[in-house]
Every structure is written in C-alpha cells, then in structure tokens.
Short mmCIF file of C-alpha atoms and ligand atoms in Angstrom, two decimals:
data_model
loop_
_atom_site.label_atom_id
_atom_site.label_comp_id
_atom_site.label_asym_id
_atom_site.label_seq_id
_atom_site.Cartn_x
_atom_site.Cartn_y
_atom_site.Cartn_z
CA MET A 4 89.54 73.68 103.96
CA ARG A 5 90.31 71.39 101.06
CA GLN A 6 90.39 67.71 101.93
CA ASP A 7 93.79 67.26 100.34
CA GLY A 8 95.23 70.51 101.76
CA PHE A 9 96.59 73.47 99.87
CA LEU A 10 99.68 73.74 97.74
CA ILE A 11 101.50 76.22 99.95
CA MET A 12 103.47 78.52 97.67
CA LEU A 13 103.69 81.23 100.31
CA PRO A 14 107.04 82.76 101.23
CA GLY A 15 106.70 80.66 104.37
CA PRO A 16 105.33 78.54 105.82
CA THR A 17 105.91 76.15 102.99
CA ASN A 18 104.94 72.60 102.00
CA VAL A 19 106.12 69.94 104.42
CA PRO A 20 106.90 66.37 103.26
CA ASP A 21 104.69 63.63 104.73
CA ARG A 22 107.77 62.07 106.27
CA VAL A 23 108.34 65.21 108.32
CA LEU A 24 104.66 65.53 109.30
CA ARG A 25 104.47 61.91 110.37
CA ALA A 26 107.54 62.32 112.55
CA MET A 27 105.50 64.63 114.79
CA CYS A 28 103.14 61.78 115.69
CA LYS A 29 105.83 59.79 117.49
CA PRO A 30 105.23 59.26 121.20
CA LEU A 31 106.33 62.10 123.43
CA ILE A 32 109.50 61.83 125.47
CA GLY A 33 110.78 63.77 128.45
CA HIS A 34 113.33 66.48 127.70
CA ARG A 35 115.62 65.48 130.56
CA GLY A 36 116.20 61.91 129.43
CA PRO A 37 118.68 60.14 127.10
CA GLU A 38 116.16 59.91 124.24
CA PHE A 39 115.92 63.67 124.01
CA ARG A 40 119.67 64.15 124.34
CA GLU A 41 120.27 61.83 121.40
CA LEU A 42 117.62 63.61 119.31
CA HIS A 43 118.96 67.06 120.23
CA GLU A 44 122.55 66.13 119.51
CA ARG A 45 121.66 64.79 116.06
CA ILE A 46 119.66 67.92 115.23
CA VAL A 47 122.51 70.21 116.26
CA GLU A 48 125.00 68.19 114.24
CA ASN A 49 122.85 68.28 111.12
CA ALA A 50 122.04 71.95 111.66
CA ARG A 51 125.79 72.64 111.69
CA TYR A 52 125.95 70.99 108.29
CA ALA A 53 123.12 73.17 106.99
CA PHE A 54 124.76 76.32 108.39
CA GLN A 55 128.23 75.14 107.25
CA THR A 56 129.61 76.01 110.64
CA GLU A 57 131.68 74.50 113.41
CA ALA A 58 130.03 76.89 115.86
CA ASP A 59 127.30 76.20 118.38
CA VAL A 60 123.80 76.10 116.88
CA PHE A 61 120.81 76.58 119.16
CA VAL A 62 117.31 75.38 118.42
CA LEU A 63 114.82 77.71 120.04
CA THR A 64 111.14 77.06 120.56
CA CYS A 65 109.88 80.24 118.89
CA SER A 66 109.35 81.62 115.41
CA GLY A 67 112.02 83.40 113.34
CA THR A 68 111.32 86.76 114.97
CA GLY A 69 112.14 85.20 118.34
CA GLY A 70 115.44 84.00 116.92
CA VAL A 71 116.32 87.51 115.71
CA ALA A 72 115.32 89.00 119.08
CA CYS A 73 117.38 86.37 120.91
CA ALA A 74 120.46 87.19 118.83
CA LEU A 75 120.19 90.96 119.21
CA GLU A 76 119.29 90.94 122.90
CA ASN A 77 122.24 88.71 123.73
CA VAL A 78 124.77 90.69 121.74
CA LEU A 79 123.58 94.25 122.34
CA GLN A 80 123.56 96.31 125.47
CA PRO A 81 121.59 99.53 125.73
CA GLY A 82 123.55 102.32 124.07
CA ASP A 83 125.47 100.08 121.64
CA GLU A 84 125.59 101.30 118.08
CA VAL A 85 124.47 99.05 115.24
CA VAL A 86 124.24 99.58 111.49
CA VAL A 87 121.21 98.12 109.70
CA PRO A 88 120.70 98.38 105.94
CA VAL A 89 116.96 98.80 105.52
CA MET A 90 115.39 97.60 102.29
CA GLY A 91 112.02 96.16 103.26
CA VAL A 92 109.74 95.09 106.08
CA PHE A 93 112.02 92.49 107.69
CA SER A 94 115.04 94.77 107.80
CA GLU A 95 112.78 97.43 109.31
CA ARG A 96 111.84 94.88 111.96
CA MET A 97 115.46 94.01 112.62
CA ALA A 98 116.21 97.71 113.17
CA GLU A 99 113.17 98.06 115.44
CA THR A 100 114.19 95.02 117.49
CA ALA A 101 117.61 96.60 118.11
CA ARG A 102 115.99 99.98 118.90
CA ARG A 103 113.69 98.41 121.49
CA ARG A 104 116.77 96.87 123.02
CA GLY A 105 117.98 100.42 123.61
CA ALA A 106 120.65 100.31 120.91
CA LYS A 107 121.57 103.32 118.82
CA VAL A 108 120.40 102.16 115.40
CA VAL A 109 121.91 103.72 112.30
CA GLU A 110 119.79 102.76 109.31
CA VAL A 111 121.31 102.64 105.85
CA PRO A 112 118.47 103.40 103.48
CA VAL A 113 118.38 101.06 100.49
CA ALA A 114 115.77 101.28 97.72
CA TRP A 115 113.14 98.54 98.01
CA GLY A 116 113.85 96.09 95.20
CA SER A 117 117.61 96.38 95.55
CA ALA A 118 120.19 95.34 98.15
CA PRO A 119 123.10 97.09 99.86
CA ILE A 120 126.60 97.20 98.40
CA ARG A 121 129.83 97.92 100.25
CA GLU A 122 130.02 101.55 99.08
CA GLN A 123 126.60 102.30 100.58
CA VAL A 124 127.41 100.86 103.99
CA GLU A 125 131.06 101.92 104.31
CA PRO A 126 130.39 105.57 105.31
CA PHE A 127 128.38 104.35 108.34
CA MET A 128 131.02 101.98 109.69
CA HIS A 129 133.57 102.99 112.34
CA GLU A 130 135.28 101.35 115.28
CA ASP A 131 132.41 101.99 117.74
CA VAL A 132 129.89 100.04 115.69
CA LYS A 133 129.11 96.89 117.63
CA ALA A 134 127.39 95.00 114.85
CA LEU A 135 126.32 95.11 111.25
CA CYS A 136 122.84 93.58 111.14
CA LEU A 137 121.65 92.41 107.78
CA VAL A 138 118.68 90.57 106.33
CA TYR A 139 120.26 88.28 103.72
CA ASN A 140 117.00 87.52 101.94
CA GLU A 141 114.47 90.35 102.27
CA THR A 142 111.27 88.34 102.02
CA SER A 143 109.03 91.39 101.63
CA THR A 144 110.67 92.44 98.34
CA GLY A 145 112.06 89.16 96.99
CA VAL A 146 115.62 90.47 97.21
CA ILE A 147 118.81 88.68 98.17
CA ALA A 148 121.76 90.68 99.50
CA ARG A 149 124.32 89.04 97.21
CA GLU A 150 127.06 91.33 98.49
CA LEU A 151 126.87 89.77 101.95
CA PRO A 152 130.46 88.41 101.81
CA ALA A 153 131.84 91.89 100.99
CA LEU A 154 129.66 93.49 103.67
CA ALA A 155 130.81 90.96 106.26
CA GLU A 156 134.41 91.71 105.33
CA LEU A 157 133.73 95.41 105.72
CA ALA A 158 132.25 94.85 109.18
CA LYS A 159 135.30 92.82 110.22
CA GLU A 160 137.63 95.58 109.06
CA HIS A 161 135.92 97.81 111.63
CA GLY A 162 135.85 95.18 114.37
CA ALA A 163 132.06 94.83 114.19
CA LEU A 164 130.09 91.63 114.57
CA VAL A 165 128.03 90.36 111.63
CA VAL A 166 124.47 89.35 112.51
CA VAL A 167 122.47 87.86 109.65
CA ASP A 168 118.75 87.17 109.43
CA ALA A 169 118.64 84.20 107.06
CA VAL A 170 115.12 83.17 108.02
CA SER A 171 113.82 82.83 104.47
CA VAL A 172 116.92 81.50 102.78
CA LEU A 173 119.12 79.12 104.77
CA GLY A 174 119.09 75.78 102.96
CA GLY A 175 117.85 77.40 99.73
CA ASP A 176 120.82 79.51 98.68
CA VAL A 177 124.54 79.79 99.28
CA LEU A 178 125.38 80.69 102.88
CA PRO A 179 128.63 79.29 104.25
CA VAL A 180 128.41 80.84 107.71
CA ASP A 181 132.01 80.24 108.85
CA LYS A 182 133.64 80.97 105.50
CA TRP A 183 131.87 84.32 105.23
CA GLY A 184 132.66 85.28 108.82
CA ILE A 185 129.07 85.49 110.01
CA ASP A 186 128.99 85.73 113.80
CA ILE A 187 125.31 85.10 114.36
CA CYS A 188 123.05 83.55 111.78
CA ILE A 189 119.35 83.01 112.32
CA THR A 190 116.88 80.88 110.43
CA GLY A 191 113.35 79.56 110.88
CA SER A 192 112.05 76.02 110.58
CA GLN A 193 109.17 76.83 108.23
CA LYS A 194 110.99 78.05 105.14
CA CYS A 195 113.74 76.36 103.15
CA LEU A 196 114.15 73.57 105.73
CA ALA A 197 110.61 72.36 104.84
CA CYS A 198 109.54 71.87 108.44
CA PRO A 199 106.44 73.23 110.19
CA PRO A 200 106.63 76.66 111.84
CA GLY A 201 107.64 77.08 115.48
CA LEU A 202 111.41 76.71 115.74
CA ALA A 203 114.27 79.14 115.18
CA LEU A 204 117.91 78.14 114.77
CA VAL A 205 120.75 80.43 115.79
CA SER A 206 124.50 79.95 115.28
CA VAL A 207 126.99 81.79 117.49
CA SER A 208 130.70 82.34 116.66
CA GLU A 209 133.55 82.62 119.16
CA GLU A 210 133.71 86.37 118.62
CA ALA A 211 130.01 86.70 119.29
CA TRP A 212 130.44 84.73 122.53
CA ARG A 213 132.88 87.33 123.79
CA ALA A 214 130.27 90.06 123.33
CA ILE A 215 127.52 87.91 124.81
CA GLU A 216 129.52 86.93 127.88
CA ALA A 217 130.35 90.58 128.54
CA ASN A 218 126.69 91.57 128.31
CA GLN A 219 125.20 92.32 131.72
CA HIS A 220 121.70 92.70 130.28
CA ARG A 221 121.05 89.33 128.73
CA PRO A 222 117.40 88.26 128.55
CA PHE A 223 116.24 85.55 130.95
CA TYR A 224 114.33 83.14 128.69
CA PHE A 225 116.64 83.55 125.71
CA ASP A 226 119.93 83.75 127.63
CA LEU A 227 122.41 82.13 125.25
CA VAL A 228 125.07 81.60 127.93
CA ARG A 229 122.60 79.49 129.86
CA ALA A 230 121.57 77.71 126.65
CA ARG A 231 125.25 76.98 125.94
CA GLU A 232 125.72 75.48 129.37
CA PHE A 233 122.76 73.19 128.80
CA LEU A 234 123.83 72.32 125.26
CA ARG A 235 127.49 71.61 125.97
CA GLU A 236 127.21 70.01 129.38
CA ARG A 237 123.89 68.20 129.19
CA ARG A 238 122.88 68.22 125.51
CA GLU A 239 119.57 69.68 126.64
CA THR A 240 117.67 72.95 126.36
CA PRO A 241 117.20 75.18 129.43
CA PHE A 242 113.41 75.09 129.19
CA THR A 243 110.80 72.70 127.78
CA PRO A 244 111.34 72.36 124.01
CA ALA A 245 108.49 71.77 121.52
CA ILE A 246 109.30 68.08 121.23
CA PRO A 247 107.02 67.23 118.25
CA LEU A 248 108.64 70.06 116.31
CA PHE A 249 112.07 68.74 117.25
CA TYR A 250 111.01 65.38 115.76
CA ALA A 251 109.95 67.19 112.61
CA LEU A 252 113.17 69.18 112.38
CA ASP A 253 115.20 66.03 112.91
CA GLU A 254 113.47 64.42 109.92
CA ALA A 255 113.66 67.57 107.79
CA LEU A 256 117.41 67.88 108.43
CA ALA A 257 117.89 64.18 107.68
CA MET A 258 116.22 64.79 104.31
CA LEU A 259 118.48 67.76 103.70
CA ARG A 260 121.54 65.62 104.38
CA GLU A 261 120.26 62.82 102.14
CA GLU A 262 119.86 65.24 99.27
CA GLY A 263 123.03 67.20 100.01
CA LEU A 264 123.15 70.94 100.58
CA GLU A 265 124.72 71.77 97.24
CA LYS A 266 122.12 69.82 95.27
CA ARG A 267 119.34 71.34 97.29
CA ILE A 268 120.55 74.85 96.62
CA GLU A 269 120.88 74.08 92.91
CA ARG A 270 117.29 72.75 92.91
CA HIS A 271 116.07 76.02 94.40
CA ALA A 272 118.09 77.96 91.80
CA ARG A 273 116.66 75.91 88.91
CA CYS A 274 113.08 76.32 90.09
CA ALA A 275 113.60 80.07 90.62
CA ARG A 276 114.97 80.42 87.08
CA ALA A 277 111.83 78.65 85.84
CA PHE A 278 109.58 81.03 87.81
CA TYR A 279 111.37 84.14 86.53
CA ALA A 280 111.28 82.86 82.94
CA ALA A 281 107.56 82.17 83.28
CA VAL A 282 106.92 85.61 84.76
CA GLU A 283 108.59 87.25 81.80
CA ALA A 284 106.87 85.02 79.24
CA MET A 285 103.49 85.91 80.73
CA GLY A 286 104.22 89.60 80.22
CA LEU A 287 104.68 90.25 83.95
CA ARG A 288 107.61 91.88 85.75
CA ALA A 289 109.59 90.64 88.69
CA PHE A 290 109.79 93.38 91.34
CA PRO A 291 113.54 93.36 92.16
CA GLU A 292 116.28 94.48 89.84
CA PRO A 293 117.66 91.38 88.06
CA ARG A 294 120.95 91.21 89.99
CA TRP A 295 119.17 91.09 93.36
CA ARG A 296 116.49 88.52 92.58
CA SER A 297 116.02 85.96 95.30
CA GLN A 298 115.88 82.26 94.47
CA THR A 299 113.61 81.50 97.43
CA VAL A 300 111.02 84.29 97.19
CA ILE A 301 109.71 85.38 93.79
CA ALA A 302 108.16 88.85 93.99
CA VAL A 303 106.01 89.74 90.98
CA GLU A 304 104.39 93.07 90.17
CA VAL A 305 100.63 92.82 89.81
CA PRO A 306 99.75 94.19 86.37
CA GLU A 307 97.61 97.30 86.10
CA GLY A 308 93.90 96.55 86.11
CA VAL A 309 94.31 93.33 88.10
CA ASP A 310 93.30 93.28 91.75
CA SER A 311 95.96 91.46 93.77
CA ARG A 312 93.45 90.13 96.30
CA ALA A 313 91.19 88.80 93.54
CA LEU A 314 94.18 87.11 91.96
CA ARG A 315 95.26 85.44 95.16
CA SER A 316 91.78 84.30 96.04
CA ALA A 317 91.21 82.91 92.52
CA MET A 318 94.44 80.91 92.89
CA LYS A 319 93.25 79.62 96.24
CA GLU A 320 89.61 78.89 95.43
CA ARG A 321 90.06 77.45 91.99
CA TYR A 322 93.37 75.63 92.28
CA GLY A 323 94.07 75.36 95.99
CA VAL A 324 97.32 77.23 95.45
CA LEU A 325 98.32 79.74 98.13
CA ILE A 326 100.55 82.65 97.16
CA GLY A 327 101.49 85.64 99.31
CA GLY A 328 100.47 89.27 98.94
CA GLY A 329 102.74 92.27 99.32
CA MET A 330 103.81 93.69 102.67
CA GLY A 331 104.01 97.27 103.89
CA LYS A 332 103.95 99.80 101.08
CA LEU A 333 103.95 96.99 98.50
CA ARG A 334 100.76 95.41 99.85
CA GLU A 335 98.68 95.78 96.69
CA ARG A 336 101.56 96.15 94.26
CA ILE A 337 103.13 92.71 94.29
CA VAL A 338 102.41 89.08 94.95
CA ARG A 339 105.08 86.80 96.38
CA ILE A 340 105.63 83.14 95.60
CA GLY A 341 107.68 80.90 97.85
CA CYS A 342 110.31 78.81 96.07
CA MET A 343 111.36 76.90 99.13
CA GLY A 344 111.85 73.52 100.72
CA ILE A 345 110.48 70.68 98.61
CA ILE A 346 110.13 72.95 95.56
CA SER A 347 110.33 71.00 92.30
CA ALA A 348 109.02 71.07 88.72
CA ARG A 349 105.65 69.87 90.05
CA GLU A 350 105.05 72.86 92.33
CA VAL A 351 106.45 75.34 89.80
CA LEU A 352 104.29 74.12 86.92
CA ILE A 353 101.07 73.88 88.95
CA THR A 354 101.61 77.41 90.24
CA VAL A 355 102.51 78.89 86.86
CA GLY A 356 99.57 77.14 85.18
CA ALA A 357 97.15 78.41 87.82
CA LEU A 358 98.59 81.92 87.58
CA GLU A 359 98.16 81.97 83.79
CA ASP A 360 94.53 80.93 84.04
CA CYS A 361 93.61 83.26 86.87
CA LEU A 362 95.30 86.26 85.24
CA ARG A 363 93.43 85.60 82.00
CA ASP A 364 90.13 85.36 83.84
CA LEU A 365 90.84 88.65 85.56
CA GLY A 366 91.28 90.34 82.20
CA PHE A 367 95.07 90.29 81.77
CA PRO A 368 96.00 88.91 78.36
CA VAL A 369 98.29 85.92 78.78
CA GLU A 370 98.98 83.73 75.81
CA ALA A 371 97.81 80.23 76.76
CA GLY A 372 100.71 78.09 77.90
CA ALA A 373 103.35 80.82 77.49
CA GLY A 374 104.44 80.79 81.14
CA SER A 375 104.37 77.03 81.47
CA GLU A 376 106.41 76.56 78.32
CA ALA A 377 109.08 78.99 79.47
CA ALA A 378 109.22 77.31 82.87
CA LYS A 379 109.50 73.85 81.31
CA ARG A 380 112.39 75.01 79.17
CA GLU A 381 114.32 76.18 82.26
CA LEU A 382 113.49 72.95 84.02
CA GLY A 383 114.90 70.95 81.14
CA LEU A 384 111.51 69.43 80.32
CA LEU A 385 111.29 70.70 76.73
N1 PLP B 402 112.93 87.51 108.89
C1 PLP B 402 112.62 87.21 107.64
C2 PLP B 402 113.58 87.55 106.55
C3 PLP B 402 111.41 86.56 107.36
O1 PLP B 402 111.09 86.25 106.11
C4 PLP B 402 110.53 86.25 108.41
C5 PLP B 402 109.23 85.62 108.13
O2 PLP B 402 108.74 85.61 107.03
C6 PLP B 402 110.91 86.59 109.70
C7 PLP B 402 112.11 87.23 109.92
C8 PLP B 402 110.01 86.34 110.85
O3 PLP B 402 109.79 85.01 111.01
P1 PLP B 402 108.52 84.51 111.87
O4 PLP B 402 107.30 84.96 111.14
O5 PLP B 402 108.76 83.03 111.85
O6 PLP B 402 108.63 85.11 113.21
#
C-alpha cells in the first residue's frame, strides 16, 4: 500500500475528501439519543436536496445492492410483473433481485453500449405491470439512460411504479426525482456523493407507499413501513446504524450543499468531456455510442494488442492510479474510469497522463501529450 494512498479513479468507491474521512473519527454516540436524532434529521434533509424530492429518504446501513433489494422487496409481492430493460451487469442484477423475490420479470433486451428508448419498452407495458425498474447509469458499460424522463412517463401512463437504480450517478448528473415522477430512487454513499462505502439511500414516493403498505410480504430487516415509523415519529432508524458512516455522509452532503447541486453536476460534465476528448485524442474509443455516454463512468475500449490487466496494473504500480476493468462479457474488452465525487482537473489530468504513458509502454502508439492537451482544452486550461 502506498503511504499516500491511491488516486481512486474506479467507478466506485471513489476518492473521499479529508474532511469527510476525519468526520468518522468523532466520538461515537448512541442511536437512541438526541445527538443522533439531530444528525439523522440533517442527513435526511440534505439527502432530499440531493434527490430533489419532498419524499421520505431512508439511509440504510448496507451497500447499494442492499438498497436495490430493499426497494424491490418492499414494493413487489411474489407473482407481480415487472419490466426491466437489461443493458449490462447491474440491470441484470436488478432483474435477478426481482426474480428472487418471486416476481415475473420481463426483460427488455438492450444492446450493451446503448440505453433503452420509449419505443423499445412500450410493447412490454400494460396495466398489470407493477413497476418499471431501470438502471439510470449502467456502470458496467458506461451508459446513461438519458430517456429516463420519457420512460417514467410511459410507466405512469400504464399505472406502473418507476424504480430507479441511481447508485453510480446521483449527485453527478441530472436527476430531479420528483419532477421526473420517480417513485423509488436508490443511490450508494461511495460514488458521486464522495463518501466511503457502506450506506444506501432510498427515496419513496406517496404512490410507492401505497404499494408497500399493501404488501403482506415485506422483509423484516428492510421493512420500509417500520423504517418510516422510526423516521417520522422518532427521527431514528429501526436498527443500529453505522454511526461513523453517518458522520461521513453528513459531511459529504454538507459539502454537496456548499457547492450546490447544479455546479457539482456541471463539474462532472466538464471533467467527463475532458476524459472523452482525451480518449479520442489518444486514438482510443469510448465503448458506448456517443448519445449514451455517461458523465460519471468513462468506459474505454482496450486497443488490440494491449492487455487490459497489464494496463491497469501499470497504472497502479507506476502512478498509484486505480482504474476499473470490464465486467461480465466486457471483462477484458474495456477499462472503466470513475468521474465521480471530488473529480476535478487534477484527477483528470493525472489519470490521462498516466494512461498515455502506460499505453505507450505497452506498445500502443500515443503521441506524447495528445490526451492531456485535449483534456486541458475541454477544461479551459489552454
Ligand atoms: N447498481 C449500480 C448501477 C452500481 O454501479 C453498483 C455498484 O457499482 C451497484 C448497483 C451495487 O452497489 P454495491 O456494490 O454498493 O452493492
């Protein structure tokens, strides 16, 4: 382990500001006392700002997958029908989570590297569909489902709930939960919120509550009705929360508010543009079609003749820069770079510079400085 830590350019977890890390060292408190209630209340209030919702937001002590499971197991009863556009590993997981719940899962196949549009999903929707479940930012392919507002509208036309996995995007791209009619939105602490891993946040609309209250098969630990009782009546969580992580999230959300959501999203967009420009200037190709490119996860095809593992380990060993490999059938074919959280010109330029050098050393001809120059231009530094 490097003394000064790694530059974590993974698609999560991501770099965490010192301020957030230090917050975890504060003395522990009990979770049934006024100190926790005050902390919890502030977190929920600031989370509502990040989600752009007036709805309840729950902070769960679990990773993002737990948040998705919580949402689906509260809304769905065995036998319910759900529609899930599948375009990568995380949408596959969402479908599998619903299947294990006993739901009838209708998958809409979408080519990896692109995202669903209304016309693709429409034939699968009818009045018996309980929910449309969508991964907004498919982290395994670097794709954002930009048509989410139109898909949510479509779901509403058929009386279906809209459940959105926004684990790798909330706080890093546009996602007005209430305005777009999203009934349940899930995110994780360790991505665009720039907080350590271990917490999931879940928003629940009034319409979703109706389905949840009617559900006779709610899980015990993740029962949202019980969580609502604790949240509304006592400002507490039903079970012991990971208090140090709550401290961290409190600080991370305070930083988000200080910066402002709009500015933060624009910063992610600017840094993503710099990454994509650098990728092109280096003679590489981004994996997704241009219209679906994510601004929080940059998926890049590994050029022929270059070993993706060798590339990632050169980045790590030589520069201390961590980037992600591919997942599922893309394991060797792409590398993925996180453009999340505290992302700024500094992280972009260090990563691009390291990538240029390592690619050259592995035999791929990159003109010296080409990527960095293109990135700097997008960042307004040239
Ligand atoms: N959904 C998406 C879109 C993700 O990117 C991830 C993690 O990368 C998850 C779900 C699962 O989150 P976790 O690994 O925190 O359980």
